Short mmCIF file of C-alpha atoms (C1' of nucleotides) in Angstrom, two decimals:
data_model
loop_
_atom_site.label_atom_id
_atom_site.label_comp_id
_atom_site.label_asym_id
_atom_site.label_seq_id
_atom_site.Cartn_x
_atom_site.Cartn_y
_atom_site.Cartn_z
CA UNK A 1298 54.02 42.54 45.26
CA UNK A 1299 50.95 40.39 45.40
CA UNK A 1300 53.07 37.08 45.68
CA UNK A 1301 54.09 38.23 49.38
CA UNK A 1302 50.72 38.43 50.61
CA UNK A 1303 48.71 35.52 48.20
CA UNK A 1304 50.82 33.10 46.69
CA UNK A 1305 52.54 30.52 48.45
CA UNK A 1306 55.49 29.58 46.98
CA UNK A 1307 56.60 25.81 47.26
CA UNK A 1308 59.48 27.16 49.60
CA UNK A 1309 57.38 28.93 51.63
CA UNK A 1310 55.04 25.45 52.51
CA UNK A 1311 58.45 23.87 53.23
CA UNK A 1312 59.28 26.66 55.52
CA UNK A 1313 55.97 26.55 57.30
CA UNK A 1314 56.41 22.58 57.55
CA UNK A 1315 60.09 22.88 59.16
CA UNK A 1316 58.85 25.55 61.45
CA UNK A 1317 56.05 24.76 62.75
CA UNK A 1318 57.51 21.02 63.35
CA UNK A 1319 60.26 22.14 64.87
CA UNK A 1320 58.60 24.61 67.16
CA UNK A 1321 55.92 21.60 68.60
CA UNK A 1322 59.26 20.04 69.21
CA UNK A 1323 60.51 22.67 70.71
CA UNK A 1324 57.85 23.28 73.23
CA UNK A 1325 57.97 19.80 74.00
CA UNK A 1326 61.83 19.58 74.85
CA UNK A 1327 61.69 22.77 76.85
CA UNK A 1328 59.09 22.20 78.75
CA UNK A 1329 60.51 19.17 79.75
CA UNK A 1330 64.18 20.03 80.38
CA UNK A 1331 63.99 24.21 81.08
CA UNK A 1332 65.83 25.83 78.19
CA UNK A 1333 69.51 25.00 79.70
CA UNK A 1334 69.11 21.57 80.16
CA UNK A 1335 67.09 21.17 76.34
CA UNK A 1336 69.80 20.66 73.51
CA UNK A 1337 69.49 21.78 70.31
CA UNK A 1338 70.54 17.94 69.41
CA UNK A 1339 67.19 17.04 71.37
CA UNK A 1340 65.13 19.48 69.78
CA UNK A 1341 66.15 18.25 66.63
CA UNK A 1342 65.89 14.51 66.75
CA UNK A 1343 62.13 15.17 68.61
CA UNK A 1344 61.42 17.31 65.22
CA UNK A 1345 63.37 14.34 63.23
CA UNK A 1346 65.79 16.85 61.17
CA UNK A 1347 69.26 16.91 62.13
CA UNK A 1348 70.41 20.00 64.20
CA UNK A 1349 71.85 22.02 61.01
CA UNK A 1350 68.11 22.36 60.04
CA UNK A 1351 67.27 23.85 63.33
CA UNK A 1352 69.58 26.46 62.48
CA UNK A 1353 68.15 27.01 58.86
CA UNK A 1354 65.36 27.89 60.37
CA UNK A 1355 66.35 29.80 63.67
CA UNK A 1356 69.24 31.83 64.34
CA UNK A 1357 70.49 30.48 67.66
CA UNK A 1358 68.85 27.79 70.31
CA UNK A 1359 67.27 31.47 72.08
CA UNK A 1360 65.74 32.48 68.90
CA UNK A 1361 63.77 29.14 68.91
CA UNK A 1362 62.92 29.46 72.54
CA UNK A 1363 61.69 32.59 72.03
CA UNK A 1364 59.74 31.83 68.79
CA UNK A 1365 58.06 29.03 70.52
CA UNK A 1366 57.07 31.01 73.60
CA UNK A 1367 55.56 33.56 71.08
CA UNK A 1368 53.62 31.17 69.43
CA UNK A 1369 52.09 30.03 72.24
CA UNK A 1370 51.34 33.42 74.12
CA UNK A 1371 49.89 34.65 70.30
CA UNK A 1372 47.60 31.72 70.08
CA UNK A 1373 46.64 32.13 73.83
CA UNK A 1374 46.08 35.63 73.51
CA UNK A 1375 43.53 35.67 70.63
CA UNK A 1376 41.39 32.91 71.91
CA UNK A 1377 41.41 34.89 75.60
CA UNK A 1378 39.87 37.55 73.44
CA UNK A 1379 37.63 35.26 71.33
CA UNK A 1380 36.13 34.21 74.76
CA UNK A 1381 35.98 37.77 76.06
CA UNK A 1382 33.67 39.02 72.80
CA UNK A 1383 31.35 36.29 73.80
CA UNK A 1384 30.81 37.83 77.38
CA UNK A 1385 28.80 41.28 78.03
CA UNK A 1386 28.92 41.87 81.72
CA UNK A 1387 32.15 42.44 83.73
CA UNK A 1388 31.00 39.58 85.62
CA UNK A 1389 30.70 37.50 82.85
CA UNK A 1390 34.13 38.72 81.12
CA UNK A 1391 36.17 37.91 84.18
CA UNK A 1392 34.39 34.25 84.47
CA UNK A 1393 35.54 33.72 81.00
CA UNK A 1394 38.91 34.59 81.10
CA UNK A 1395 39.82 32.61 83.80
CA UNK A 1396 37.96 30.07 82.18
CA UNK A 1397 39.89 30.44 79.28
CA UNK A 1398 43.31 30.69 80.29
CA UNK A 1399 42.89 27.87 82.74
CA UNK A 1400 41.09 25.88 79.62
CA UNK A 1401 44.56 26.96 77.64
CA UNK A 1402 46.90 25.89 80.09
CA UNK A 1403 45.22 22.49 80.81
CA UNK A 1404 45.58 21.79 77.31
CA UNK A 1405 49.34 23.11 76.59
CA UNK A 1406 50.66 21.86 79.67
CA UNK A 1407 54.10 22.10 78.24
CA UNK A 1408 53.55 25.89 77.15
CA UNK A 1409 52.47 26.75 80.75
CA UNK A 1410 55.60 25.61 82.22
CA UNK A 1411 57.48 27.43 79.94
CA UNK A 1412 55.48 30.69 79.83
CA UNK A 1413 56.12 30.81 83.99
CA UNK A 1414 58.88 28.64 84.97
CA UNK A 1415 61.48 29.75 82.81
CA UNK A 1416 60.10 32.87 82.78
CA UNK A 1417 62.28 35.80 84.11
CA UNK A 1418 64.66 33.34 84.11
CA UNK A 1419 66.36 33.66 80.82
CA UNK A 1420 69.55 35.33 81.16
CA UNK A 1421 69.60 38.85 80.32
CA UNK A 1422 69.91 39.17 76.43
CA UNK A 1423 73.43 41.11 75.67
CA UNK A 1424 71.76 43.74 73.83
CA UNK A 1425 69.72 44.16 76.23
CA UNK A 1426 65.64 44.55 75.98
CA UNK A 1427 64.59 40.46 75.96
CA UNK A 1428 63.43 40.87 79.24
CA UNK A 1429 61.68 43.96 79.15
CA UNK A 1430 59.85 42.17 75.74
CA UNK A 1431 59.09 39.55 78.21
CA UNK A 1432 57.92 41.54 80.78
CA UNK A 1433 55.54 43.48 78.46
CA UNK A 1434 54.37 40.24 77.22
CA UNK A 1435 53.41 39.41 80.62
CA UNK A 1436 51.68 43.05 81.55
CA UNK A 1437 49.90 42.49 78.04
CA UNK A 1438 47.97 39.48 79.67
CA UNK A 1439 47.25 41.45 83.03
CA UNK A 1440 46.32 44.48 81.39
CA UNK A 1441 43.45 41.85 80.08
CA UNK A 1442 41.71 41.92 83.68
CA UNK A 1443 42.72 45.36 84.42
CA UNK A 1444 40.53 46.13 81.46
CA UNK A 1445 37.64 44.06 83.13
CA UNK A 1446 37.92 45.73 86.45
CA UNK A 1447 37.75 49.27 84.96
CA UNK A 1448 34.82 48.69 83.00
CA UNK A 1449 33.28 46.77 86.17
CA UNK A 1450 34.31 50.05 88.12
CA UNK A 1451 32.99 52.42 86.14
CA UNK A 1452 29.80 50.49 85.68
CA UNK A 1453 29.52 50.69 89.34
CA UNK A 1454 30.14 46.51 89.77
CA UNK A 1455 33.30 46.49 90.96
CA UNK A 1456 33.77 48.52 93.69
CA UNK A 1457 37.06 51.07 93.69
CA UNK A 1458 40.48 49.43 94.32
CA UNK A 1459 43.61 50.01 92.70
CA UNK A 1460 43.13 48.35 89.62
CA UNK A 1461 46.98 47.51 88.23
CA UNK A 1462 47.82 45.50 91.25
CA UNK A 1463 43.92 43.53 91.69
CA UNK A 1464 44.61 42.82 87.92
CA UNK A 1465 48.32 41.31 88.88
CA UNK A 1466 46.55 39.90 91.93
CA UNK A 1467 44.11 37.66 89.85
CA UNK A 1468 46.99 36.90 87.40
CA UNK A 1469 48.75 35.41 89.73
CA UNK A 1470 45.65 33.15 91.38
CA UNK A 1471 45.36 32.00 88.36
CA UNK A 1472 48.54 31.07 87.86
CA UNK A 1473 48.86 29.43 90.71
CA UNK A 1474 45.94 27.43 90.10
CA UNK A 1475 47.32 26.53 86.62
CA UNK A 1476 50.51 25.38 88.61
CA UNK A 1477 48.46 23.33 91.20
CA UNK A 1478 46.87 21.59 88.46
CA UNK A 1479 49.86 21.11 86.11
CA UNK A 1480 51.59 19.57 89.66
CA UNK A 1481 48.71 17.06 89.61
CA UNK A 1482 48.24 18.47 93.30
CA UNK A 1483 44.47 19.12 91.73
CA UNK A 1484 42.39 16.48 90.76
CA UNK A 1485 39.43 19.43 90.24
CA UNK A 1486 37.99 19.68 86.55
CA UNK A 1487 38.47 22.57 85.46
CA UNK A 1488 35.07 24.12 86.03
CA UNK A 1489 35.61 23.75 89.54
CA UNK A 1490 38.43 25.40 90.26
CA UNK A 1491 36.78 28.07 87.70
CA UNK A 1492 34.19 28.72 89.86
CA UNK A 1493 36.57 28.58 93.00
CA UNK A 1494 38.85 31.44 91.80
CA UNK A 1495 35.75 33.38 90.39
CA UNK A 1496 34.29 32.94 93.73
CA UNK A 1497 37.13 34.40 95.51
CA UNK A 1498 37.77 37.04 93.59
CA UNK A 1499 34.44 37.86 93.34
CA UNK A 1500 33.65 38.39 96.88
CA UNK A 1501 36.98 40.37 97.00
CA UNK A 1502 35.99 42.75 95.08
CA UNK A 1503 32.22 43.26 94.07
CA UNK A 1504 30.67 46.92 95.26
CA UNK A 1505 29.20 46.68 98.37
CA UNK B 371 80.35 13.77 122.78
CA UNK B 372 79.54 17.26 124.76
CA UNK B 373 82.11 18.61 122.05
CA UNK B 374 80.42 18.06 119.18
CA UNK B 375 76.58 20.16 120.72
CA UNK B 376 78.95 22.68 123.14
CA UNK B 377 82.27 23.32 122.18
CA UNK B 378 83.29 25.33 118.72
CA UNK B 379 86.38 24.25 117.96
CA UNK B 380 88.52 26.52 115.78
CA UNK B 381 88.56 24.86 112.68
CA UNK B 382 84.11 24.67 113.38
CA UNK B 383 84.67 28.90 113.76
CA UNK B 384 86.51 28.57 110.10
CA UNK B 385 84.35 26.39 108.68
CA UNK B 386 80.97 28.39 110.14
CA UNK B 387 83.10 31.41 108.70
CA UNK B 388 83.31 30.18 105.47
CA UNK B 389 80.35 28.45 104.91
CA UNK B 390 78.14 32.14 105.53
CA UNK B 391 80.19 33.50 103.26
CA UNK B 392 80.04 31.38 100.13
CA UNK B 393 76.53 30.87 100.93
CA UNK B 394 75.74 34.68 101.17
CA UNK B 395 77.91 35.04 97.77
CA UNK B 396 75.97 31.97 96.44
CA UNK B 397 72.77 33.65 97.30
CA UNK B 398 74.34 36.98 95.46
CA UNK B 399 75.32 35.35 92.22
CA UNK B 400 72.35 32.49 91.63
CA UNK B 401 69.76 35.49 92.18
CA UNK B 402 71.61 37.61 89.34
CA UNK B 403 72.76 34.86 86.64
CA UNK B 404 70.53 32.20 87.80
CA UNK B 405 71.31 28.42 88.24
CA UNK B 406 72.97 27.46 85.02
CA UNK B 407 74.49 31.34 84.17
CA UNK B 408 76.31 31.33 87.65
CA UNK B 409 79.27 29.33 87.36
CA UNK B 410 81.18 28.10 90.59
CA UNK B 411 84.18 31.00 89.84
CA UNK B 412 81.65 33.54 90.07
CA UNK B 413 80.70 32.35 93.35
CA UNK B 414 84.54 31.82 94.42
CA UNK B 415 85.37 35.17 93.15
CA UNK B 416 82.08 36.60 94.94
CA UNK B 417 83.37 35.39 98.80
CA UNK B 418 86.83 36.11 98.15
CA UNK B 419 88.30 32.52 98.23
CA UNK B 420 89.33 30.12 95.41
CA UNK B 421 87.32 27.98 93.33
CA UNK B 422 88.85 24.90 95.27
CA UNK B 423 87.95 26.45 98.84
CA UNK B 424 84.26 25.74 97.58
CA UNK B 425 84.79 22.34 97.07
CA UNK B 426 86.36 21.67 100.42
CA UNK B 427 82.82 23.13 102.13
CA UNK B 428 80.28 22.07 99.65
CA UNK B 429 80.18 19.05 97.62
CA UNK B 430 78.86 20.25 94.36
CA UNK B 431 77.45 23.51 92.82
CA UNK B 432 73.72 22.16 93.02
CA UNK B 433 74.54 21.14 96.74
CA UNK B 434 75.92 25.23 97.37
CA UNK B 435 72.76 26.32 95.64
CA UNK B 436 70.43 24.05 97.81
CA UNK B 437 72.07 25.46 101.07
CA UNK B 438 71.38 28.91 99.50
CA UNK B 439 68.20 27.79 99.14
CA UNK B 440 67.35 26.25 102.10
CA UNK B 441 69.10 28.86 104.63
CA UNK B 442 67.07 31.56 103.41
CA UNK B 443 63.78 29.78 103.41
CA UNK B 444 64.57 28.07 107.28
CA UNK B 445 65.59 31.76 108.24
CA UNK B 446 61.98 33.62 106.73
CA UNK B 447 60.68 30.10 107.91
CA UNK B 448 61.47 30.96 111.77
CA UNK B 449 60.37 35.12 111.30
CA UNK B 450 57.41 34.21 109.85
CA UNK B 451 56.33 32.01 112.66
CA UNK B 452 57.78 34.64 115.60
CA UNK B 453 55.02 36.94 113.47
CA UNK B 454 52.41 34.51 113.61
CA UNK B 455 52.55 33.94 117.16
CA UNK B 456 52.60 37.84 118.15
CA UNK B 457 49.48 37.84 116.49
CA UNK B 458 46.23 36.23 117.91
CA UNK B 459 43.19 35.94 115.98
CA UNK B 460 43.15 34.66 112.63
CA UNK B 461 42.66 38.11 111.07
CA UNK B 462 45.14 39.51 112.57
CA UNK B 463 47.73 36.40 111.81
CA UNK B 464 46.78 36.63 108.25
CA UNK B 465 47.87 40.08 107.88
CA UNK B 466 50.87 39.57 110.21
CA UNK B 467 51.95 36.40 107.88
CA UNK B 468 51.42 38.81 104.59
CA UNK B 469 53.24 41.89 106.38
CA UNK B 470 56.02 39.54 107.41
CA UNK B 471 56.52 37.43 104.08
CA UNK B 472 56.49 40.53 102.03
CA UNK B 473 58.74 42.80 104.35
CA UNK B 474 61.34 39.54 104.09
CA UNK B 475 61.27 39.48 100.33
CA UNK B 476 62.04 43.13 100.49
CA UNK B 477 65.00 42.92 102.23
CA UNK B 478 66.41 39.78 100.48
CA UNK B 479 65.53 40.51 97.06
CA UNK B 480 68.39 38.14 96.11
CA UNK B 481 66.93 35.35 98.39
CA UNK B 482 63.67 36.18 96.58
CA UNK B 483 64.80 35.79 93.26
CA UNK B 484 65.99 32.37 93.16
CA UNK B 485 63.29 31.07 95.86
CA UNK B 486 60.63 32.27 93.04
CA UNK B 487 62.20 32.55 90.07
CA UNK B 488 64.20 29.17 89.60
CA UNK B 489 61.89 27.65 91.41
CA UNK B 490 60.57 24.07 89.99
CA UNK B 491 63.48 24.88 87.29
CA UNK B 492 66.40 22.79 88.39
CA UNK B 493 66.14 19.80 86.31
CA UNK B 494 64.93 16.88 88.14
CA UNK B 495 67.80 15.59 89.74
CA UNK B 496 69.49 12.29 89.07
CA UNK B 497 68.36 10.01 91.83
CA UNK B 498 65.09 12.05 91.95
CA UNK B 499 63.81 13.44 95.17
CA UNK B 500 65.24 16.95 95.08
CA UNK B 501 61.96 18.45 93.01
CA UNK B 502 60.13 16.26 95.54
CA UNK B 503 62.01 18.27 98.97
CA UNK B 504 61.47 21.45 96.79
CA UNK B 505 57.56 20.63 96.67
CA UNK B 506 57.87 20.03 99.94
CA UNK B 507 59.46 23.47 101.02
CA UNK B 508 56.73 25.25 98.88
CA UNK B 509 53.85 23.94 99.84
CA UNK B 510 54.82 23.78 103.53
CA UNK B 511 54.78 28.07 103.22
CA UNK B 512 51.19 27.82 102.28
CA UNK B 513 50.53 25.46 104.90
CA UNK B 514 50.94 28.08 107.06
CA UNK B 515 48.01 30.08 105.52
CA UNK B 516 46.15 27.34 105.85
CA UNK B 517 46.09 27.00 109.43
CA UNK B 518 45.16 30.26 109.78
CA UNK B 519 41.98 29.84 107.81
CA UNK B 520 41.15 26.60 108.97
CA UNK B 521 41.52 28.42 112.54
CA UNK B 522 39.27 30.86 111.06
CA UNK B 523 36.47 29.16 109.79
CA UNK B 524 36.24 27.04 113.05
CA UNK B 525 35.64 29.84 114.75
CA UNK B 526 33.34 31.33 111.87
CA UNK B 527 35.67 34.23 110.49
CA UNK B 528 35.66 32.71 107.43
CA UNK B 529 33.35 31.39 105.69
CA UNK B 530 33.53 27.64 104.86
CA UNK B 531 35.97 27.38 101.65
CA UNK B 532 38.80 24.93 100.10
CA UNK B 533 41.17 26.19 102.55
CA UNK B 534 44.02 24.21 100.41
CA UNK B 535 43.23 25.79 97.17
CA UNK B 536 42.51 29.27 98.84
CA UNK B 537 45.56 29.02 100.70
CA UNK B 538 47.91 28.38 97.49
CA UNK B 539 45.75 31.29 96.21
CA UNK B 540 46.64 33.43 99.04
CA UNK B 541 50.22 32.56 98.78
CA UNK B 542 50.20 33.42 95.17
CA UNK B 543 49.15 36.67 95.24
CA UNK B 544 51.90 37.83 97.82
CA UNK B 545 54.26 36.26 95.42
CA UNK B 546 52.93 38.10 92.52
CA UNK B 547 52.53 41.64 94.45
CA UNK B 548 56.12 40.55 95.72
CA UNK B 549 57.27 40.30 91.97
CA UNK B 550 55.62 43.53 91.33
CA UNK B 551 58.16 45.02 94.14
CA UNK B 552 61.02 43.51 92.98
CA UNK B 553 60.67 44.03 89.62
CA UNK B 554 60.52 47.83 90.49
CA UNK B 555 56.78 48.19 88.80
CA UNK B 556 55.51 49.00 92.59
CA UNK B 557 56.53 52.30 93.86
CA UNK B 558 53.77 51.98 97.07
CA UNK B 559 55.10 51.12 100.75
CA UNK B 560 55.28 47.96 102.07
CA UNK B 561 52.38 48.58 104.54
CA UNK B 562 50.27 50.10 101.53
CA UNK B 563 51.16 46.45 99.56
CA UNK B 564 49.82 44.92 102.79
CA UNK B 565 46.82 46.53 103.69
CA UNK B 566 45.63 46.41 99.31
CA UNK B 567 46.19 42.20 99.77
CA UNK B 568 44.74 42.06 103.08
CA UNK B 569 41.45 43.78 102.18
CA UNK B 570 41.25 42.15 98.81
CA UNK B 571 41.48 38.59 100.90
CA UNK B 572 39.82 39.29 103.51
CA UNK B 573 36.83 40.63 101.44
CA UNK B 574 36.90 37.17 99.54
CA UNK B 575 37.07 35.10 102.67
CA UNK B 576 35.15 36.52 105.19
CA UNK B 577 32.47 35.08 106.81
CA UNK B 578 28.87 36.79 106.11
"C1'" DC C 1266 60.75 10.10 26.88
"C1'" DC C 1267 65.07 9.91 29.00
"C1'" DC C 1268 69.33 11.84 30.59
"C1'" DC C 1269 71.98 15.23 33.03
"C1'" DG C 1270 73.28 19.32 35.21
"C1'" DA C 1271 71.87 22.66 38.51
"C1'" DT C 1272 69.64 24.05 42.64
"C1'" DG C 1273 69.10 24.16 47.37
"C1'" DA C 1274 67.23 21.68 51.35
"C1'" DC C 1275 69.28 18.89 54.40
"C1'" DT C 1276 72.90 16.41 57.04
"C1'" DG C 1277 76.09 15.35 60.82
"C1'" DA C 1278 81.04 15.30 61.77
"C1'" DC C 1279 83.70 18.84 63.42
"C1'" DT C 1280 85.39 23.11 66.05
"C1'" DA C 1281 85.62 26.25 69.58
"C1'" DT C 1282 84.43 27.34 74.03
"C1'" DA C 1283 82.95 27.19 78.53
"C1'" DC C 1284 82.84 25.24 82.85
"C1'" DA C 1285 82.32 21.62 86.81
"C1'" DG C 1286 85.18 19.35 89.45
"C1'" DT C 1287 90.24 17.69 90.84
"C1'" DC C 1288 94.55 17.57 93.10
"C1'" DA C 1289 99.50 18.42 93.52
"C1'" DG C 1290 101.63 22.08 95.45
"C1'" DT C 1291 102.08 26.39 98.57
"C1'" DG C 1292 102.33 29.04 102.60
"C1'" DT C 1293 101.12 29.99 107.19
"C1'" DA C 1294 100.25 29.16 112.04
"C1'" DC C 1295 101.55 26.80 115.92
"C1'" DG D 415 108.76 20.72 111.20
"C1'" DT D 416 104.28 19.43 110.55
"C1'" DA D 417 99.39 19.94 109.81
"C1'" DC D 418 96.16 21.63 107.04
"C1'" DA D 419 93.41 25.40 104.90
"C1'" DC D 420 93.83 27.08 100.74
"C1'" DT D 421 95.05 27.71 95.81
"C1'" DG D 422 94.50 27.77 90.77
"C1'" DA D 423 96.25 25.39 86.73
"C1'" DC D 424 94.58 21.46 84.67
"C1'" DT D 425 91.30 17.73 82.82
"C1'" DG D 426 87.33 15.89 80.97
"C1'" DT D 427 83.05 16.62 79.10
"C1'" DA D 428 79.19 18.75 77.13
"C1'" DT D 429 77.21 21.32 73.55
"C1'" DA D 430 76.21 25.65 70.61
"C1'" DG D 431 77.02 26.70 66.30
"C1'" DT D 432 79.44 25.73 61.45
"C1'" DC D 433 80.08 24.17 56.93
"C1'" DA D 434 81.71 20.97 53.35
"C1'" DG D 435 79.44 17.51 51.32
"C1'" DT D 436 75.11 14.54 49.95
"C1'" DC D 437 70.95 13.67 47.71
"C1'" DA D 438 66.34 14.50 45.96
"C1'" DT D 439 63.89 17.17 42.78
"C1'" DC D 440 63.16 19.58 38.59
"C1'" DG D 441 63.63 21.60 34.04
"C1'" DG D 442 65.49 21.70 29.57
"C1'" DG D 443 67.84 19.69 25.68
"C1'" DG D 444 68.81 15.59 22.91
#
DNA sequence: CCCCGATGACTGACTATACAGTCAGTGTAC
DNA sequence: GTACACTGACTGTATAGTCAGTCATCGGGG
């Protein structure tokens, strides 16, 4: 009973070893190749096991996708709201979140192209409900900013818009900022194009 | 050599025939399975002709799903600018190049689809140069914006901004509110969609 | 202290399948 | 009877997933 929750067993080191080097790999190899063109063989000889580890490990090559894509949306998602404790005002909250994310994507270049090029890509799962997962995934991050703008709105900040779609809205700026960057199109630091976004948004929709 | 710009021969009628309908098959199938899911008998099976009858018009599946590709963005290309130049100051092109771009995506959700979604996804071809003419295509669409806000701030509009960055920006946020649509989370009109990006924009651009 | 058998993590050759692209043959129109 | 658009069975290749076998480690008995 206690073991599960306190005790590492040997195994379970080994298992967090093999996974977690096999899921860097992974990230790697599919952000470089998109998940069709990634092999399971290449995912394996980047994590230096042979492929029949992979699948000691992971049930199929989606599983590992999808367990890397986690990962990286988990850890993204907790330091997002790390940064957002830090902030008080609306203002503030909105400032650090882009700051954030943009910070996050800089630095996991290979996560951001497969958290938005690949996604809504992956072929519908046969059971059905990968994609709605996926989607919700996504909505979680929006729903980030939509909780901004409705504390901004009722604190009389932000003036009254349809907050869903100006959440989606700023999602998507900053997305395509993170793309522009990733492209090398942007040779901005990142504070820059920080303060751009926040800029433009800002103006769009402050009271008044 | 009047033939060739005048004359449609019959076997040009046959060939124009079945060209438009692979292609508007091609579009079908890519947007549904995506690149690597759609195979070439899908396609075949989806215009009605044999897997071979492909072959005899298009060179290779990538090639079919580049003409895809290309029609529909040369055919939203050539609306979008007919919108633009109903439409005289910048303020009024801006909205007309939103109202346009989104009521196209509407109607061509399939063209949509694999314009967004696949996008910067097709592994970098062999010879290289395809992600390069794919660049190209995307960046030319938010060229467009930016002539309208360069037009704009000259004649002090808008205010004085990175009309690049703000025009990727711009450009982003119709594709996300367009990916709202498609994905079915947006029940609002068209015009509604318009007028919520418009004044969100405009608010963030304007001069003043 | 050493040997030896058991355990299980790991390997990579192998299988099954799917699919892009080919081409010899068919049928139709003129 | 000939030209040629069209067909679809066939080939070659790529690769996801499997599994029989290897080897390193460890514990217990001599």
């Amino acid at each position: 009973m206690t073991m599960t929750t306190e005790i590492k067993t040997k195994k379970d080191v080994v298992t967090e070893f093999r996974t977690s080097g096999i899921l860097e790999a992974a990230r790697k190899v599919f952000a470089k190749k998109g998940f069709h063109e990634a092999t399971v063989d290449d995912i394996a000889e980047a994590a230096g096991v042979a492929k029949g580890t992979v699948y000691l490990y992971y049930e199929s090559k989606r599983d590992v996708y999808f367990a890397a894509l986690k990962f990286g949306i988990g850890q993204m998602y907790s330091l997002l709201l790390d940064e957002l404790h830090k902030a008080t005002t609306p203002e503030e909250k909105l400032k650090a979140l882009i700051a954030a994310k943009l910070a996050y994507f800089d630095e996991n270049r290979d996560f951001f192209k497969i958290y938005y090029s690949e996604l809504g890509n992956i072929p519908t799962a046969h059971p059905a409900g990968i994609d709605n997962e996926f989607q919700a995934l996504y909505q979680e991050q929006a729903r980030l900013v939509e909780a901004i703008l409705k504390e901004g709105a009722r604190k009389k900040a932000i003036r009254s818009l349809r907050t869903e779609q100006t959440a989606f809205a700023i999602s998507d700026i900053i997305r395509g900022v993170g793309t522009h960057r990733i492209l090398g199109w942007s040779k901005s630091k990142i504070s820059q194009d920080v303060d751009f976004i926040f800029d433009l948004v800002w103006k769009g929709i402050a009271a008044q």
